[in-house]
Amino acid sequence: MKKTVLVSGGAGFIGSHVTVELIEAGYDVVVADNFSNCDRTCYEGVKKITGRKDLPLEVMDFCDLDAVKALFGKYHIDAVIHFAAYKAVGESVDKPLMYYKNNLLSFLNVLEVAQSTGKCNVLFSSSATVYGEPDAVPVTEATPRKPATSPYGNTKTMCEDILHDAVKASGGALKGILLRYFNPIGAHPSALIGELPRGVPNNLVPFITQTAIGKRECLNIFGNDYPTPDGTCQRDFIDIVDLARAHVYAVTRMIEGKMKKPVEIFNVGTGRPLSVMELVNAFEKVNGVKVPHKFAPRRAGDITAIWADPTLANTEMGWKATRTIEETLKAAWAWECRLAGK
Ligand code: UD1
């Protein structure tokens, strides 16, 4: 029988790509979103890519416990992937209570209701932000977590802990996987779904594509005096489709009972460090466009360098990132061009 996966925040950037991969892998998917930080573009795009005109969509807020109960009453959910959360680091510093309330309450509600079904698998979207500024790179899952530097980061650390405690006390009703994402970038090769930042993008790649298309005048490269080979920060940029596929592996592992512990943690990265400057240069080269840029002071809270050791995900889940940075940056540009109607 087909298994059903609930994707909270399923109309957003990561959620929409994950929905596509789940459907293509043969799962039934229920998309749930309150559209607080996205519109219907990606939901419609997912339907086009997959041909699933009847893709269930529940417009709801996971902070509303009754709504979550009603959702789990309506569908038999075998696994839930929880994305529904706020994600802007800077905004979380200005509005900590809003971040704690939304990000914690929505996850608590999911866990409470998932547990009450008697058997459910929960995948939480965590972040490499939990490693803070690591003492050594690359980081493995055993690398110690560091105190969060923003309320956003803290909600990721706290939700990780909450999942551990909830699974432990659930008497087998809950199982969980924590995926720690590095820097997801790019777009679906169809250019029908991608990142849709509201206002001025905080993240690097949307800022690059918007500058290349002429929506922004100039990219500020935050800091060129870091102790890295070219002075700019290094990150593990991972293609959004590769990242989405990791969720299919993780969900299947949970549903098929292949987990070795009630809660497992996997880094979702490529293992390939790339500097901000290298990324900008690669983008210009592969797409044949200029990205006007200048060096600017360091951005508060940025860490110097982090990239994943993805060995555990490679060997245990059998998942590996396969897309090249050129493919990824081409897809990011194709998406921006499509948004601009070019
Ligand atoms: C941030 C969050 C991370 C989150 C991720 C989502 C932290 C510390 N980081 O990662 O948790 O999962 O976003 O994608 O919580 N840059 C520029 N100019 C720009 C924008 C960015 O030079 O206009 C640089 C930054 O200084 C940084 C790199 O590009 O060195 C990547 O920045 P960004 O895309 O914002 O991601 P992170 O800060 O790594």
mmCIF file of C-alpha atoms and ligand atoms in Angstrom:
data_model
loop_
_atom_site.group_PDB
_atom_site.id
_atom_site.type_symbol
_atom_site.label_atom_id
_atom_site.label_comp_id
_atom_site.label_asym_id
_atom_site.label_seq_id
_atom_site.Cartn_x
_atom_site.Cartn_y
_atom_site.Cartn_z
ATOM 1 C CA MET A 1 0.000 0.000 0.000
ATOM 2 C CA LYS A 2 1.167 3.503 -0.767
ATOM 3 C CA LYS A 3 2.490 5.373 2.234
ATOM 4 C CA THR A 4 1.490 8.936 2.993
ATOM 5 C CA VAL A 5 3.915 11.664 3.975
ATOM 6 C CA LEU A 6 2.759 14.951 5.449
ATOM 7 C CA VAL A 7 4.996 17.858 4.481
ATOM 8 C CA SER A 8 4.471 20.846 6.754
ATOM 9 C CA GLY A 9 5.674 23.992 5.032
ATOM 10 C CA GLY A 10 5.358 22.028 1.809
ATOM 11 C CA ALA A 11 4.796 25.081 -0.383
ATOM 12 C CA GLY A 12 8.130 26.663 0.521
ATOM 13 C CA PHE A 13 11.540 26.386 -1.116
ATOM 14 C CA ILE A 14 12.757 23.145 0.437
ATOM 15 C CA GLY A 15 9.276 21.714 1.042
ATOM 16 C CA SER A 16 8.226 21.999 -2.593
ATOM 17 C CA HIS A 17 11.358 20.257 -3.879
ATOM 18 C CA VAL A 18 10.954 17.508 -1.289
ATOM 19 C CA THR A 19 7.315 17.040 -2.318
ATOM 20 C CA VAL A 20 8.372 16.498 -5.937
ATOM 21 C CA GLU A 21 10.973 13.877 -5.010
ATOM 22 C CA LEU A 22 8.584 12.049 -2.667
ATOM 23 C CA ILE A 23 5.887 11.851 -5.339
ATOM 24 C CA GLU A 24 8.408 10.669 -7.924
ATOM 25 C CA ALA A 25 9.521 7.977 -5.459
ATOM 26 C CA GLY A 26 5.935 6.728 -5.200
ATOM 27 C CA TYR A 27 4.692 8.339 -1.998
ATOM 28 C CA ASP A 28 1.369 10.053 -1.487
ATOM 29 C CA VAL A 29 2.000 13.530 -0.144
ATOM 30 C CA VAL A 30 -0.166 15.938 1.799
ATOM 31 C CA VAL A 31 1.124 19.497 1.535
ATOM 32 C CA ALA A 32 0.285 21.760 4.468
ATOM 33 C CA ASP A 33 1.208 25.415 4.605
ATOM 34 C CA ASN A 34 -0.143 28.682 5.973
ATOM 35 C CA PHE A 35 1.490 30.707 3.167
ATOM 36 C CA SER A 36 3.001 33.068 5.733
ATOM 37 C CA ASN A 37 6.277 33.247 3.828
ATOM 38 C CA CYS A 38 5.438 32.020 0.328
ATOM 39 C CA ASP A 39 2.728 32.193 -2.288
ATOM 40 C CA ARG A 40 1.151 29.439 -4.369
ATOM 41 C CA THR A 41 3.799 29.532 -7.125
ATOM 42 C CA CYS A 42 5.753 26.523 -5.936
ATOM 43 C CA TYR A 43 2.672 24.486 -5.019
ATOM 44 C CA GLU A 44 1.377 25.031 -8.579
ATOM 45 C CA GLY A 45 4.854 24.224 -9.932
ATOM 46 C CA VAL A 46 4.943 20.921 -8.053
ATOM 47 C CA LYS A 47 1.600 19.944 -9.598
ATOM 48 C CA LYS A 48 2.951 20.708 -13.079
ATOM 49 C CA ILE A 49 6.204 18.792 -12.571
ATOM 50 C CA THR A 50 4.541 15.714 -11.113
ATOM 51 C CA GLY A 51 1.297 15.781 -13.066
ATOM 52 C CA ARG A 52 -0.552 15.482 -9.738
ATOM 53 C CA LYS A 53 -3.366 17.951 -10.357
ATOM 54 C CA ASP A 54 -5.129 16.670 -7.232
ATOM 55 C CA LEU A 55 -2.148 17.105 -4.862
ATOM 56 C CA PRO A 56 -3.778 17.590 -1.436
ATOM 57 C CA LEU A 57 -3.181 21.031 0.036
ATOM 58 C CA GLU A 58 -4.214 21.988 3.552
ATOM 59 C CA VAL A 59 -3.969 25.698 4.308
ATOM 60 C CA MET A 60 -3.356 25.715 8.036
ATOM 61 C CA ASP A 61 -1.154 26.890 10.865
ATOM 62 C CA PHE A 62 0.729 24.248 12.849
ATOM 63 C CA CYS A 63 0.550 26.466 15.928
ATOM 64 C CA ASP A 64 -3.181 25.674 15.988
ATOM 65 C CA LEU A 65 -3.400 22.357 17.844
ATOM 66 C CA ASP A 66 -6.992 21.690 16.802
ATOM 67 C CA ALA A 67 -6.058 22.161 13.159
ATOM 68 C CA VAL A 68 -3.173 19.693 13.513
ATOM 69 C CA LYS A 69 -5.494 17.183 15.190
ATOM 70 C CA ALA A 70 -8.033 17.583 12.401
ATOM 71 C CA LEU A 71 -5.314 17.058 9.782
ATOM 72 C CA PHE A 72 -4.139 13.796 11.332
ATOM 73 C CA GLY A 73 -7.780 12.759 11.636
ATOM 74 C CA LYS A 74 -8.392 13.343 7.941
ATOM 75 C CA TYR A 75 -5.358 11.426 6.600
ATOM 76 C CA HIS A 76 -3.462 8.345 7.703
ATOM 77 C CA ILE A 77 0.014 9.842 8.045
ATOM 78 C CA ASP A 78 2.933 7.404 7.995
ATOM 79 C CA ALA A 79 5.613 10.072 8.257
ATOM 80 C CA VAL A 80 5.729 13.793 8.747
ATOM 81 C CA ILE A 81 8.477 16.086 7.498
ATOM 82 C CA HIS A 82 8.400 19.293 9.472
ATOM 83 C CA PHE A 83 9.549 22.424 7.647
ATOM 84 C CA ALA A 84 6.949 24.922 8.818
ATOM 85 C CA ALA A 85 9.113 27.495 10.613
ATOM 86 C CA TYR A 86 10.499 30.991 10.362
ATOM 87 C CA LYS A 87 14.063 31.087 9.063
ATOM 88 C CA ALA A 88 15.569 34.569 8.923
ATOM 89 C CA VAL A 89 18.541 34.829 11.271
ATOM 90 C CA GLY A 90 18.493 38.645 11.583
ATOM 91 C CA GLU A 91 14.733 38.888 12.054
ATOM 92 C CA SER A 92 14.940 36.297 14.826
ATOM 93 C CA VAL A 93 17.283 38.597 16.765
ATOM 94 C CA ASP A 94 14.718 41.423 16.514
ATOM 95 C CA LYS A 95 11.666 39.245 17.173
ATOM 96 C CA PRO A 96 12.817 36.373 19.392
ATOM 97 C CA LEU A 97 9.429 35.702 20.964
ATOM 98 C CA MET A 98 7.799 35.378 17.556
ATOM 99 C CA TYR A 99 10.485 32.874 16.536
ATOM 100 C CA TYR A 100 10.346 30.806 19.710
ATOM 101 C CA LYS A 101 6.558 30.752 19.711
ATOM 102 C CA ASN A 102 6.144 29.778 16.072
ATOM 103 C CA ASN A 103 9.049 27.381 15.654
ATOM 104 C CA LEU A 104 8.663 25.574 18.970
ATOM 105 C CA LEU A 105 4.883 25.468 19.254
ATOM 106 C CA SER A 106 4.348 24.170 15.729
ATOM 107 C CA PHE A 107 6.818 21.330 16.332
ATOM 108 C CA LEU A 108 5.380 20.503 19.749
ATOM 109 C CA ASN A 109 1.932 20.249 18.203
ATOM 110 C CA VAL A 110 3.192 17.948 15.461
ATOM 111 C CA LEU A 111 4.872 15.677 17.993
ATOM 112 C CA GLU A 112 1.903 15.597 20.348
ATOM 113 C CA VAL A 113 -0.534 14.639 17.614
ATOM 114 C CA ALA A 114 1.879 12.289 15.809
ATOM 115 C CA GLN A 115 2.439 10.430 19.081
ATOM 116 C CA SER A 116 -1.288 10.151 19.731
ATOM 117 C CA THR A 117 -1.699 8.145 16.502
ATOM 118 C CA GLY A 118 0.306 5.348 18.137
ATOM 119 C CA LYS A 119 2.902 5.122 15.375
ATOM 120 C CA CYS A 120 4.495 7.871 13.373
ATOM 121 C CA ASN A 121 7.850 8.781 11.886
ATOM 122 C CA VAL A 122 9.054 12.347 12.239
ATOM 123 C CA LEU A 123 11.728 14.020 10.160
ATOM 124 C CA PHE A 124 12.897 17.392 11.443
ATOM 125 C CA SER A 125 14.678 19.899 9.234
ATOM 126 C CA SER A 126 17.651 20.975 11.284
ATOM 127 C CA SER A 127 20.640 23.001 10.222
ATOM 128 C CA ALA A 128 24.416 23.094 10.273
ATOM 129 C CA THR A 129 23.876 26.232 12.326
ATOM 130 C CA VAL A 130 23.805 23.905 15.383
ATOM 131 C CA TYR A 131 27.585 23.410 14.975
ATOM 132 C CA GLY A 132 28.241 27.146 15.348
ATOM 133 C CA GLU A 133 31.857 28.054 14.511
ATOM 134 C CA PRO A 134 33.367 24.578 14.529
ATOM 135 C CA ASP A 135 36.834 23.898 15.980
ATOM 136 C CA ALA A 136 37.663 21.700 12.988
ATOM 137 C CA VAL A 137 36.219 21.121 9.526
ATOM 138 C CA PRO A 138 34.635 19.139 8.003
ATOM 139 C CA VAL A 139 32.058 18.461 10.698
ATOM 140 C CA THR A 140 30.648 15.013 11.421
ATOM 141 C CA GLU A 141 27.437 14.314 13.295
ATOM 142 C CA ALA A 142 29.614 13.736 16.377
ATOM 143 C CA THR A 143 31.066 17.233 16.210
ATOM 144 C CA PRO A 144 29.843 18.978 19.364
ATOM 145 C CA ARG A 145 27.042 21.459 18.958
ATOM 146 C CA LYS A 146 27.842 25.020 20.005
ATOM 147 C CA PRO A 147 25.554 27.510 21.735
ATOM 148 C CA ALA A 148 23.354 29.151 19.131
ATOM 149 C CA THR A 149 24.178 32.696 18.084
ATOM 150 C CA SER A 150 20.594 33.656 17.194
ATOM 151 C CA PRO A 151 17.091 32.758 18.370
ATOM 152 C CA TYR A 152 16.554 31.112 14.960
ATOM 153 C CA GLY A 153 19.574 28.875 15.505
ATOM 154 C CA ASN A 154 18.452 28.203 19.045
ATOM 155 C CA THR A 155 15.068 26.950 17.852
ATOM 156 C CA LYS A 156 16.899 24.368 15.720
ATOM 157 C CA THR A 157 18.972 23.196 18.694
ATOM 158 C CA MET A 158 15.909 23.145 20.949
ATOM 159 C CA CYS A 159 13.777 21.226 18.451
ATOM 160 C CA GLU A 160 16.552 18.640 18.106
ATOM 161 C CA ASP A 161 16.487 18.152 21.887
ATOM 162 C CA ILE A 162 12.704 18.081 21.984
ATOM 163 C CA LEU A 163 12.629 15.330 19.354
ATOM 164 C CA HIS A 164 15.147 13.224 21.307
ATOM 165 C CA ASP A 165 13.147 13.549 24.532
ATOM 166 C CA ALA A 166 9.778 12.968 22.878
ATOM 167 C CA VAL A 167 10.913 9.835 21.036
ATOM 168 C CA LYS A 168 12.545 8.440 24.169
ATOM 169 C CA ALA A 169 9.385 8.858 26.215
ATOM 170 C CA SER A 170 6.973 7.746 23.489
ATOM 171 C CA GLY A 171 7.216 4.033 24.156
ATOM 172 C CA GLY A 172 7.945 3.324 20.519
ATOM 173 C CA ALA A 173 5.121 5.463 19.121
ATOM 174 C CA LEU A 174 7.592 7.921 17.626
ATOM 175 C CA LYS A 175 10.781 7.582 15.645
ATOM 176 C CA GLY A 176 12.791 10.471 14.330
ATOM 177 C CA ILE A 177 15.478 11.617 11.967
ATOM 178 C CA LEU A 178 17.257 14.949 12.188
ATOM 179 C CA LEU A 179 18.686 16.177 8.912
ATOM 180 C CA ARG A 180 21.243 18.930 9.334
ATOM 181 C CA TYR A 181 21.303 20.951 6.131
ATOM 182 C CA PHE A 182 24.300 22.903 4.970
ATOM 183 C CA ASN A 183 23.582 25.643 2.394
ATOM 184 C CA PRO A 184 20.781 24.570 0.037
ATOM 185 C CA ILE A 185 20.859 26.467 -3.260
ATOM 186 C CA GLY A 186 19.619 26.191 -6.835
ATOM 187 C CA ALA A 187 16.251 25.249 -8.225
ATOM 188 C CA HIS A 188 14.464 22.365 -9.915
ATOM 189 C CA PRO A 189 15.872 21.726 -13.434
ATOM 190 C CA SER A 190 12.377 22.375 -14.857
ATOM 191 C CA ALA A 191 12.610 25.978 -13.539
ATOM 192 C CA LEU A 192 9.036 25.543 -12.318
ATOM 193 C CA ILE A 193 9.958 25.783 -8.637
ATOM 194 C CA GLY A 194 12.741 27.584 -6.797
ATOM 195 C CA GLU A 195 13.542 30.071 -4.079
ATOM 196 C CA LEU A 196 11.177 33.049 -3.752
ATOM 197 C CA PRO A 197 12.599 35.420 -1.161
ATOM 198 C CA ARG A 198 10.357 38.241 0.010
ATOM 199 C CA GLY A 199 12.028 41.636 -0.138
ATOM 200 C CA VAL A 200 15.814 41.876 -0.111
ATOM 201 C CA PRO A 201 17.302 38.375 0.016
ATOM 202 C CA ASN A 202 19.406 37.496 3.053
ATOM 203 C CA ASN A 203 20.967 34.445 1.441
ATOM 204 C CA LEU A 204 23.791 34.569 -1.037
ATOM 205 C CA VAL A 205 22.479 32.846 -4.164
ATOM 206 C CA PRO A 206 19.158 34.699 -4.489
ATOM 207 C CA PHE A 207 21.123 37.915 -4.064
ATOM 208 C CA ILE A 208 23.510 36.837 -6.829
ATOM 209 C CA THR A 209 20.725 35.933 -9.261
ATOM 210 C CA GLN A 210 18.795 39.142 -8.529
ATOM 211 C CA THR A 211 21.955 41.190 -9.091
ATOM 212 C CA ALA A 212 22.742 39.388 -12.330
ATOM 213 C CA ILE A 213 19.228 40.060 -13.652
ATOM 214 C CA GLY A 214 19.443 43.740 -12.664
ATOM 215 C CA LYS A 215 17.010 43.766 -9.733
ATOM 216 C CA ARG A 216 19.871 44.673 -7.366
ATOM 217 C CA GLU A 217 22.724 46.996 -8.205
ATOM 218 C CA CYS A 218 25.618 45.270 -6.557
ATOM 219 C CA LEU A 219 26.357 42.221 -4.446
ATOM 220 C CA ASN A 220 28.143 42.949 -1.184
ATOM 221 C CA ILE A 221 30.601 40.217 -0.351
ATOM 222 C CA PHE A 222 30.659 40.292 3.419
ATOM 223 C CA GLY A 223 34.314 40.132 4.427
ATOM 224 C CA ASN A 224 37.474 39.333 2.470
ATOM 225 C CA ASP A 225 39.796 39.157 5.454
ATOM 226 C CA TYR A 226 38.777 35.775 6.830
ATOM 227 C CA PRO A 227 41.527 33.198 7.442
ATOM 228 C CA THR A 228 40.546 31.217 4.322
ATOM 229 C CA PRO A 229 42.478 30.739 1.035
ATOM 230 C CA ASP A 230 40.873 33.776 -0.659
ATOM 231 C CA GLY A 231 39.708 35.659 2.437
ATOM 232 C CA THR A 232 35.965 35.035 1.903
ATOM 233 C CA CYS A 233 33.849 32.592 3.927
ATOM 234 C CA GLN A 234 33.639 28.954 2.927
ATOM 235 C CA ARG A 235 30.395 26.983 2.861
ATOM 236 C CA ASP A 236 29.037 23.639 1.715
ATOM 237 C CA PHE A 237 26.562 24.656 -1.001
ATOM 238 C CA ILE A 238 24.262 21.754 -1.764
ATOM 239 C CA ASP A 239 21.890 21.446 -4.693
ATOM 240 C CA ILE A 240 18.262 21.658 -3.594
ATOM 241 C CA VAL A 241 17.323 18.544 -5.593
ATOM 242 C CA ASP A 242 20.127 16.527 -3.995
ATOM 243 C CA LEU A 243 18.994 17.793 -0.613
ATOM 244 C CA ALA A 244 15.378 16.923 -1.383
ATOM 245 C CA ARG A 245 16.367 13.387 -2.348
ATOM 246 C CA ALA A 246 18.011 12.897 1.047
ATOM 247 C CA HIS A 247 14.521 13.211 2.530
ATOM 248 C CA VAL A 248 13.240 10.347 0.408
ATOM 249 C CA TYR A 249 16.069 8.140 1.679
ATOM 250 C CA ALA A 250 15.413 9.196 5.272
ATOM 251 C CA VAL A 251 11.644 8.686 5.099
ATOM 252 C CA THR A 252 12.042 5.281 3.450
ATOM 253 C CA ARG A 253 14.564 4.270 6.107
ATOM 254 C CA MET A 254 12.083 5.172 8.838
ATOM 255 C CA ILE A 255 9.050 3.575 7.198
ATOM 256 C CA GLU A 256 10.910 0.375 6.334
ATOM 257 C CA GLY A 257 12.183 0.055 9.901
ATOM 258 C CA LYS A 258 15.848 0.269 8.944
ATOM 259 C CA MET A 259 16.871 2.715 11.637
ATOM 260 C CA LYS A 260 19.577 1.658 14.060
ATOM 261 C CA LYS A 261 18.503 4.052 16.817
ATOM 262 C CA PRO A 262 15.131 5.640 17.638
ATOM 263 C CA VAL A 263 16.587 9.018 16.621
ATOM 264 C CA GLU A 264 19.222 9.304 13.926
ATOM 265 C CA ILE A 265 21.128 12.359 12.768
ATOM 266 C CA PHE A 266 22.588 12.926 9.304
ATOM 267 C CA ASN A 267 24.552 15.774 7.784
ATOM 268 C CA VAL A 268 23.148 16.711 4.396
ATOM 269 C CA GLY A 269 26.010 18.285 2.533
ATOM 270 C CA THR A 270 28.406 17.618 -0.313
ATOM 271 C CA GLY A 271 31.670 17.538 1.620
ATOM 272 C CA ARG A 272 32.991 20.159 -0.830
ATOM 273 C CA PRO A 273 33.944 23.569 0.543
ATOM 274 C CA LEU A 274 33.474 26.537 -1.754
ATOM 275 C CA SER A 275 34.212 30.145 -0.909
ATOM 276 C CA VAL A 276 31.787 32.982 -1.524
ATOM 277 C CA MET A 277 34.207 34.391 -4.133
ATOM 278 C CA GLU A 278 34.547 31.011 -5.854
ATOM 279 C CA LEU A 279 30.775 30.704 -5.999
ATOM 280 C CA VAL A 280 30.358 34.151 -7.559
ATOM 281 C CA ASN A 281 33.078 33.385 -10.125
ATOM 282 C CA ALA A 282 31.537 30.006 -10.965
ATOM 283 C CA PHE A 283 28.110 31.621 -11.408
ATOM 284 C CA GLU A 284 29.474 34.225 -13.829
ATOM 285 C CA LYS A 285 31.416 31.642 -15.814
ATOM 286 C CA VAL A 286 28.739 28.994 -16.196
ATOM 287 C CA ASN A 287 25.961 31.449 -17.038
ATOM 288 C CA GLY A 288 27.984 33.962 -19.040
ATOM 289 C CA VAL A 289 26.645 36.894 -17.018
ATOM 290 C CA LYS A 290 28.250 39.512 -14.803
ATOM 291 C CA VAL A 291 27.483 39.882 -11.139
ATOM 292 C CA PRO A 292 28.609 43.378 -10.095
ATOM 293 C CA HIS A 293 30.131 42.943 -6.657
ATOM 294 C CA LYS A 294 32.256 44.659 -4.072
ATOM 295 C CA PHE A 295 33.833 43.730 -0.786
ATOM 296 C CA ALA A 296 31.997 44.950 2.290
ATOM 297 C CA PRO A 297 32.579 44.571 6.043
ATOM 298 C CA ARG A 298 31.944 41.217 7.646
ATOM 299 C CA ARG A 299 28.319 40.409 8.485
ATOM 300 C CA ALA A 300 27.648 39.983 12.198
ATOM 301 C CA GLY A 301 27.219 36.368 13.230
ATOM 302 C CA ASP A 302 28.835 34.811 10.143
ATOM 303 C CA ILE A 303 31.185 31.933 10.723
ATOM 304 C CA THR A 304 34.448 31.587 8.827
ATOM 305 C CA ALA A 305 34.168 28.159 7.316
ATOM 306 C CA ILE A 306 31.964 25.119 7.596
ATOM 307 C CA TRP A 307 31.402 22.103 5.428
ATOM 308 C CA ALA A 308 30.038 18.636 5.986
ATOM 309 C CA ASP A 309 31.560 15.253 6.323
ATOM 310 C CA PRO A 310 28.627 13.442 4.654
ATOM 311 C CA THR A 311 30.103 9.949 5.120
ATOM 312 C CA LEU A 312 27.359 8.767 7.459
ATOM 313 C CA ALA A 313 24.541 9.729 5.075
ATOM 314 C CA ASN A 314 26.515 8.201 2.183
ATOM 315 C CA THR A 315 27.154 4.873 3.868
ATOM 316 C CA GLU A 316 24.152 4.431 6.159
ATOM 317 C CA MET A 317 21.359 5.930 4.028
ATOM 318 C CA GLY A 318 23.000 5.262 0.677
ATOM 319 C CA TRP A 319 22.390 8.880 -0.301
ATOM 320 C CA LYS A 320 24.993 11.055 -1.979
ATOM 321 C CA ALA A 321 24.943 14.520 -3.511
ATOM 322 C CA THR A 322 25.522 14.123 -7.256
ATOM 323 C CA ARG A 323 24.845 17.449 -8.936
ATOM 324 C CA THR A 324 27.795 19.625 -9.900
ATOM 325 C CA ILE A 325 28.029 23.233 -8.818
ATOM 326 C CA GLU A 326 27.723 24.210 -12.498
ATOM 327 C CA GLU A 327 24.401 22.367 -12.860
ATOM 328 C CA THR A 328 23.170 23.945 -9.646
ATOM 329 C CA LEU A 329 24.119 27.496 -10.616
ATOM 330 C CA LYS A 330 22.621 27.056 -14.084
ATOM 331 C CA ALA A 331 19.341 25.959 -12.491
ATOM 332 C CA ALA A 332 19.392 28.936 -10.111
ATOM 333 C CA TRP A 333 19.827 31.288 -13.064
ATOM 334 C CA ALA A 334 17.155 29.587 -15.187
ATOM 335 C CA TRP A 335 14.697 30.041 -12.305
ATOM 336 C CA GLU A 336 15.536 33.744 -11.907
ATOM 337 C CA CYS A 337 15.152 34.235 -15.672
ATOM 338 C CA ARG A 338 11.796 32.506 -15.625
ATOM 339 C CA LEU A 339 10.610 34.710 -12.757
ATOM 340 C CA ALA A 340 11.661 37.728 -14.808
ATOM 341 C CA GLY A 341 9.790 36.362 -17.824
ATOM 342 C CA LYS A 342 12.996 36.040 -19.856
HETATM 343 C C1 UD1 B 1 22.246 30.909 6.906
HETATM 344 C C2 UD1 B 1 21.977 30.448 8.311
HETATM 345 C C3 UD1 B 1 21.677 28.975 8.266
HETATM 346 C C4 UD1 B 1 20.531 28.701 7.326
HETATM 347 C C5 UD1 B 1 20.891 29.204 5.958
HETATM 348 C C6 UD1 B 1 19.730 29.035 5.023
HETATM 349 C C7 UD1 B 1 23.243 30.898 10.382
HETATM 350 C C8 UD1 B 1 24.548 31.317 10.957
HETATM 351 N N1 UD1 B 1 23.172 30.759 9.075
HETATM 352 O O1 UD1 B 1 23.485 30.299 6.490
HETATM 353 O O2 UD1 B 1 21.339 28.512 9.542
HETATM 354 O O3 UD1 B 1 20.258 27.337 7.305
HETATM 355 O O4 UD1 B 1 21.202 30.587 6.043
HETATM 356 O O5 UD1 B 1 20.197 28.988 3.717
HETATM 357 O O6 UD1 B 1 22.314 30.707 11.103
HETATM 358 N N2 UD1 B 1 26.939 36.523 1.770
HETATM 359 C C9 UD1 B 1 27.462 37.644 1.134
HETATM 360 N N3 UD1 B 1 26.612 38.555 0.586
HETATM 361 C C10 UD1 B 1 25.262 38.426 0.657
HETATM 362 C C11 UD1 B 1 24.716 37.283 1.303
HETATM 363 C C12 UD1 B 1 25.587 36.364 1.862
HETATM 364 O O7 UD1 B 1 28.686 37.810 1.061
HETATM 365 O O8 UD1 B 1 24.533 39.305 0.164
HETATM 366 C C13 UD1 B 1 27.854 35.529 2.347
HETATM 367 C C14 UD1 B 1 27.688 35.387 3.840
HETATM 368 O O9 UD1 B 1 28.485 36.332 4.510
HETATM 369 C C15 UD1 B 1 28.146 33.943 4.050
HETATM 370 C C16 UD1 B 1 27.758 33.244 2.747
HETATM 371 O O10 UD1 B 1 27.561 34.273 1.787
HETATM 372 O O11 UD1 B 1 29.526 33.908 4.192
HETATM 373 C C17 UD1 B 1 26.493 32.412 2.860
HETATM 374 O O12 UD1 B 1 25.457 33.242 3.421
HETATM 375 P P1 UD1 B 1 23.945 32.774 3.486
HETATM 376 O O13 UD1 B 1 23.468 32.359 2.153
HETATM 377 O O14 UD1 B 1 23.171 33.851 4.184
HETATM 378 O O15 UD1 B 1 23.981 31.448 4.381
HETATM 379 P P2 UD1 B 1 24.621 31.189 5.839
HETATM 380 O O16 UD1 B 1 24.772 32.437 6.605
HETATM 381 O O17 UD1 B 1 25.804 30.309 5.653
#
